Amino acid sequence: SLLQETNIVASMSFVLTGLMQQFRLHGGKLSCKMLRIPPPTAAFSISSPNRGLEEFFEDEKFRGEDKIRVGRSWRADELRLKSNEDLHKLWFILLKERNMLFTMEEAYKEAEVSMPNPERIDKIEESMENLEEIVKERNRAYFELECGVSGERDRFYRRDGLGRFVPYKPLEHSMPAIMNTSYRRTLNNRYACSMNEHVQDFLMRYSDQINNKERRKDLNQMREAARVVRRFPDVDMDALLEKFPRVDPKRLMRWKQIRGHNLADQDV
């Protein structure tokens, strides 16, 4: 209406009058403070909201289930088709999933409840191994094409202070080895070995201890496999060897012939 238009014109004239007065007071300079406009700010981006510790646990709809439907692991031929950016994103997705599964595994252990589909951890680790291998393949291809070398750090074994062979990775320093006395002193303390009679005696005892542990592992697997054979005489030998790779089949069958098939309650 005519009355509303009159009020709008009157208010606009009042605002303009105030701006002109501020303009004269500031020496003919117009600022954002006079217009009461917030100063311009730089553009910024925000990430997804942080959900807290819930990220370390499964969804509530999966809790209490006996079986969870999951897919298979990522194959190497599938990962070769992905870009570097996709591989980078997939790595963090798998890492997040693995941390969640480790947390749930510990929670199920404390609750004394079996974890549904524990093979999910194996699938995640297999996918991460395949992804890492693909990244290494691309790095090797790039460095061999550009520089003629693999680009990977050299790794070899050297004796430590006790005479044992330990893995060693060379490190790059800003100072040459001839001038870097502190680093040479560290190498001498860590890897210098005189191979005297005391070191040789230690190595002999150390090797005997390792061999005893290996024989104990072989014997434990033989006992476990013998229990399976006594209880299931027609067991598939290939599947049994896949489960117990340290087992000697001929020795195992000799144990079977000596013990018989009707000793399921006895130990080997």
Short mmCIF file of C-alpha atoms in Angstrom, two decimals:
data_model
loop_
_atom_site.label_atom_id
_atom_site.label_comp_id
_atom_site.label_asym_id
_atom_site.label_seq_id
_atom_site.Cartn_x
_atom_site.Cartn_y
_atom_site.Cartn_z
CA SER A 1 0.00 0.00 0.00
CA LEU A 2 0.96 3.65 -0.19
CA LEU A 3 1.57 3.85 3.57
CA GLN A 4 4.04 0.90 3.52
CA GLU A 5 5.94 2.37 0.57
CA THR A 6 6.20 5.67 2.44
CA ASN A 7 7.65 3.94 5.52
CA ILE A 8 10.22 2.05 3.43
CA VAL A 9 11.36 5.23 1.68
CA ALA A 10 11.64 7.02 5.03
CA SER A 11 13.75 4.24 6.56
CA MET A 12 16.07 4.09 3.54
CA SER A 13 16.58 7.84 3.65
CA PHE A 14 17.43 7.60 7.36
CA VAL A 15 20.06 4.92 6.68
CA LEU A 16 21.58 6.85 3.81
CA THR A 17 21.73 9.99 5.94
CA GLY A 18 23.65 8.13 8.64
CA LEU A 19 26.08 6.69 6.06
CA MET A 20 26.78 10.11 4.63
CA GLN A 21 27.58 11.46 8.08
CA GLN A 22 30.01 8.56 8.73
CA PHE A 23 31.50 9.11 5.30
CA ARG A 24 32.26 12.77 6.10
CA LEU A 25 33.69 11.90 9.54
CA HIS A 26 36.14 9.33 8.09
CA GLY A 27 37.55 11.75 5.56
CA GLY A 28 35.71 10.42 2.55
CA LYS A 29 36.74 6.79 3.08
CA LEU A 30 34.17 4.02 3.11
CA SER A 31 34.95 0.99 5.28
CA CYS A 32 33.25 -2.31 6.06
CA LYS A 33 32.73 -1.13 9.64
CA MET A 34 30.58 1.75 8.43
CA LEU A 35 28.39 -0.58 6.40
CA ARG A 36 28.37 -3.11 9.23
CA ILE A 37 29.46 -5.83 6.80
CA PRO A 38 31.72 -8.58 8.19
CA PRO A 39 35.24 -8.52 6.73
CA PRO A 40 35.96 -11.10 4.04
CA THR A 41 37.44 -14.37 5.25
CA ALA A 42 39.41 -17.07 3.44
CA ALA A 43 37.54 -20.12 2.22
CA PHE A 44 37.91 -23.21 4.41
CA SER A 45 36.86 -26.85 4.28
CA ILE A 46 35.74 -29.17 7.02
CA SER A 47 36.03 -32.94 7.32
CA SER A 48 33.31 -35.37 8.25
CA PRO A 49 32.13 -35.11 11.87
CA ASN A 50 34.12 -37.11 14.36
CA ARG A 51 32.06 -39.91 15.83
CA GLY A 52 34.42 -40.67 18.69
CA LEU A 53 35.24 -44.16 19.95
CA GLU A 54 32.25 -45.71 18.16
CA GLU A 55 34.50 -46.05 15.11
CA PHE A 56 36.39 -48.85 16.91
CA PHE A 57 33.26 -50.99 17.28
CA GLU A 58 30.89 -52.70 14.90
CA ASP A 59 27.47 -51.37 14.06
CA GLU A 60 24.82 -52.23 16.57
CA LYS A 61 22.85 -54.19 13.98
CA PHE A 62 25.72 -56.70 13.70
CA ARG A 63 26.24 -57.20 17.43
CA GLY A 64 24.95 -60.49 18.75
CA GLU A 65 24.85 -62.13 15.32
CA ASP A 66 26.28 -65.62 14.91
CA LYS A 67 27.34 -65.02 11.32
CA ILE A 68 27.98 -61.87 9.32
CA ARG A 69 27.91 -61.91 5.55
CA VAL A 70 31.17 -60.49 4.23
CA GLY A 71 32.93 -60.53 0.90
CA ARG A 72 36.29 -61.85 -0.14
CA SER A 73 39.64 -60.13 0.01
CA TRP A 74 40.98 -57.82 -2.70
CA ARG A 75 43.01 -59.63 -5.33
CA ALA A 76 46.20 -58.25 -6.80
CA ASP A 77 44.87 -58.16 -10.37
CA GLU A 78 41.92 -56.04 -9.20
CA LEU A 79 44.14 -53.60 -7.34
CA ARG A 80 46.35 -53.10 -10.39
CA LEU A 81 43.40 -51.41 -12.11
CA LYS A 82 43.07 -48.81 -9.35
CA SER A 83 44.71 -45.40 -9.41
CA ASN A 84 47.19 -44.27 -6.80
CA GLU A 85 44.58 -42.05 -5.18
CA ASP A 86 42.11 -44.94 -4.95
CA LEU A 87 44.77 -47.19 -3.45
CA HIS A 88 45.59 -44.54 -0.89
CA LYS A 89 41.93 -44.26 0.13
CA LEU A 90 41.47 -48.02 0.18
CA TRP A 91 44.51 -48.47 2.42
CA PHE A 92 43.04 -46.25 5.14
CA ILE A 93 39.66 -47.96 4.81
CA LEU A 94 41.29 -51.35 5.35
CA LEU A 95 43.39 -49.99 8.21
CA LYS A 96 40.30 -48.63 9.91
CA GLU A 97 38.46 -51.92 9.43
CA ARG A 98 41.40 -53.90 10.81
CA ASN A 99 41.58 -51.75 13.95
CA MET A 100 37.85 -52.22 14.45
CA LEU A 101 38.15 -56.01 14.10
CA PHE A 102 41.05 -56.13 16.57
CA THR A 103 38.98 -54.17 19.07
CA MET A 104 35.97 -56.44 18.62
CA GLU A 105 38.17 -59.52 18.92
CA GLU A 106 39.43 -58.35 22.29
CA ALA A 107 35.90 -57.43 23.39
CA TYR A 108 34.60 -60.89 22.49
CA LYS A 109 37.48 -62.49 24.39
CA GLU A 110 36.67 -60.50 27.52
CA ALA A 111 32.99 -61.46 27.18
CA GLU A 112 34.02 -65.14 26.60
CA VAL A 113 31.95 -65.24 23.41
CA SER A 114 33.07 -66.54 20.04
CA MET A 115 33.64 -63.83 17.46
CA PRO A 116 31.45 -64.14 14.34
CA ASN A 117 33.45 -64.66 11.16
CA PRO A 118 36.97 -64.32 12.60
CA GLU A 119 38.35 -64.91 9.11
CA ARG A 120 37.56 -61.28 8.38
CA ILE A 121 40.90 -60.32 9.94
CA ASP A 122 42.72 -62.67 7.56
CA LYS A 123 40.89 -61.19 4.58
CA ILE A 124 41.78 -57.66 5.63
CA GLU A 125 45.44 -58.55 6.14
CA GLU A 126 45.56 -60.36 2.79
CA SER A 127 44.05 -57.32 1.07
CA MET A 128 46.58 -55.00 2.72
CA GLU A 129 49.46 -57.26 1.70
CA ASN A 130 48.27 -57.30 -1.91
CA LEU A 131 47.83 -53.54 -1.90
CA GLU A 132 51.30 -52.97 -0.50
CA GLU A 133 52.77 -55.30 -3.10
CA ILE A 134 51.06 -53.35 -5.90
CA VAL A 135 52.44 -50.06 -4.56
CA LYS A 136 55.92 -51.58 -4.43
CA GLU A 137 55.55 -52.79 -8.02
CA ARG A 138 54.68 -49.28 -9.18
CA ASN A 139 57.53 -47.73 -7.22
CA ARG A 140 60.02 -50.24 -8.64
CA ALA A 141 58.75 -49.65 -12.18
CA TYR A 142 59.04 -45.87 -11.79
CA PHE A 143 62.55 -45.88 -10.32
CA GLU A 144 63.83 -48.47 -12.78
CA LEU A 145 62.49 -46.38 -15.66
CA GLU A 146 63.75 -43.02 -14.39
CA CYS A 147 66.89 -43.93 -12.42
CA GLY A 148 67.76 -47.51 -13.38
CA VAL A 149 67.50 -48.78 -9.78
CA SER A 150 64.71 -50.42 -7.81
CA GLY A 151 64.37 -47.49 -5.41
CA GLU A 152 64.06 -49.75 -2.36
CA ARG A 153 66.37 -49.51 0.58
CA ASP A 154 69.17 -52.08 0.62
CA ARG A 155 68.76 -54.71 3.30
CA PHE A 156 71.30 -57.27 4.37
CA TYR A 157 72.40 -59.21 7.44
CA ARG A 158 75.41 -58.53 9.59
CA ARG A 159 76.67 -59.84 12.90
CA ASP A 160 75.79 -58.00 16.08
CA GLY A 161 77.88 -57.79 19.23
CA LEU A 162 76.95 -61.37 20.21
CA GLY A 163 77.78 -62.86 16.82
CA ARG A 164 74.17 -63.35 15.68
CA PHE A 165 73.08 -62.42 12.16
CA VAL A 166 70.55 -59.58 12.41
CA PRO A 167 68.88 -57.52 9.65
CA TYR A 168 70.49 -54.19 8.92
CA LYS A 169 69.15 -51.24 6.92
CA PRO A 170 71.60 -48.54 5.87
CA LEU A 171 70.60 -45.01 6.85
CA GLU A 172 71.30 -41.82 4.96
CA HIS A 173 73.13 -39.10 6.92
CA SER A 174 74.02 -35.53 6.12
CA MET A 175 77.60 -36.11 7.29
CA PRO A 176 80.01 -38.60 5.65
CA ALA A 177 80.82 -41.71 7.63
CA ILE A 178 84.49 -40.71 7.93
CA MET A 179 83.55 -37.49 9.71
CA ASN A 180 80.59 -38.86 11.68
CA THR A 181 82.43 -40.23 14.69
CA SER A 182 79.33 -40.63 16.88
CA TYR A 183 77.62 -42.84 14.32
CA ARG A 184 80.74 -44.94 13.81
CA ARG A 185 80.96 -45.36 17.56
CA THR A 186 77.33 -46.54 17.62
CA LEU A 187 78.02 -49.05 14.86
CA ASN A 188 81.06 -50.38 16.69
CA ASN A 189 79.12 -50.84 19.91
CA ARG A 190 76.19 -52.53 18.18
CA TYR A 191 77.78 -54.59 15.42
CA ALA A 192 81.42 -55.04 16.39
CA CYS A 193 82.16 -58.70 17.17
CA SER A 194 85.52 -60.25 17.93
CA MET A 195 84.26 -63.87 17.62
CA ASN A 196 86.38 -64.96 20.58
CA GLU A 197 85.84 -68.21 22.49
CA HIS A 198 83.10 -66.71 24.65
CA VAL A 199 81.10 -65.58 21.62
CA GLN A 200 81.50 -68.97 19.96
CA ASP A 201 80.34 -70.73 23.11
CA PHE A 202 77.29 -68.46 23.23
CA LEU A 203 76.50 -69.11 19.57
CA MET A 204 76.68 -72.85 20.11
CA ARG A 205 74.30 -72.72 23.06
CA TYR A 206 72.03 -70.30 21.24
CA SER A 207 71.78 -72.53 18.17
CA ASP A 208 71.01 -75.55 20.40
CA GLN A 209 68.20 -73.59 22.05
CA ILE A 210 66.71 -72.63 18.68
CA ASN A 211 66.92 -76.21 17.41
CA ASN A 212 65.19 -77.50 20.54
CA LYS A 213 62.35 -75.04 20.04
CA GLU A 214 61.96 -76.10 16.42
CA ARG A 215 61.91 -79.79 17.36
CA ARG A 216 59.33 -79.06 20.05
CA LYS A 217 57.12 -77.36 17.46
CA ASP A 218 57.47 -80.34 15.11
CA LEU A 219 56.56 -82.76 17.89
CA ASN A 220 53.51 -80.75 18.92
CA GLN A 221 52.18 -80.70 15.37
CA MET A 222 52.84 -84.43 15.02
CA ARG A 223 50.79 -85.08 18.13
CA GLU A 224 47.91 -82.92 16.97
CA ALA A 225 47.91 -84.58 13.55
CA ALA A 226 48.03 -88.05 15.14
CA ARG A 227 44.91 -87.26 17.18
CA VAL A 228 43.09 -86.29 13.99
CA VAL A 229 44.19 -89.46 12.15
CA ARG A 230 43.16 -91.72 15.02
CA ARG A 231 39.74 -90.13 15.19
CA PHE A 232 39.24 -89.84 11.41
CA PRO A 233 41.20 -92.68 9.72
CA ASP A 234 40.09 -91.64 6.21
CA VAL A 235 41.18 -88.04 6.54
CA ASP A 236 42.50 -86.25 3.46
CA MET A 237 46.27 -86.18 3.81
CA ASP A 238 46.67 -83.03 1.69
CA ALA A 239 44.26 -81.11 3.90
CA LEU A 240 46.01 -82.47 6.99
CA LEU A 241 49.42 -81.34 5.73
CA GLU A 242 47.99 -77.91 4.93
CA LYS A 243 46.80 -77.64 8.52
CA PHE A 244 50.04 -79.05 9.99
CA PRO A 245 52.88 -78.19 7.56
CA ARG A 246 55.61 -79.50 9.90
CA VAL A 247 54.26 -83.05 9.90
CA ASP A 248 56.20 -85.88 8.23
CA PRO A 249 53.56 -88.09 6.50
CA LYS A 250 55.59 -91.31 6.68
CA ARG A 251 56.36 -90.86 10.34
CA LEU A 252 52.74 -89.99 11.02
CA MET A 253 51.47 -93.18 9.36
CA ARG A 254 53.94 -95.21 11.39
CA TRP A 255 52.45 -93.67 14.51
CA LYS A 256 49.02 -94.62 13.23
CA GLN A 257 49.99 -98.26 12.63
CA ILE A 258 51.57 -98.52 16.10
CA ARG A 259 48.76 -96.81 18.02
CA GLY A 260 45.80 -98.21 16.08
CA HIS A 261 42.38 -96.65 15.51
CA ASN A 262 40.61 -97.34 18.80
CA LEU A 263 42.66 -95.10 21.09
CA ALA A 264 40.74 -91.85 20.73
CA ASP A 265 40.90 -91.14 24.47
CA GLN A 266 44.66 -91.62 24.75
CA ASP A 267 47.37 -89.12 24.08
CA VAL A 268 50.37 -89.69 21.85
#
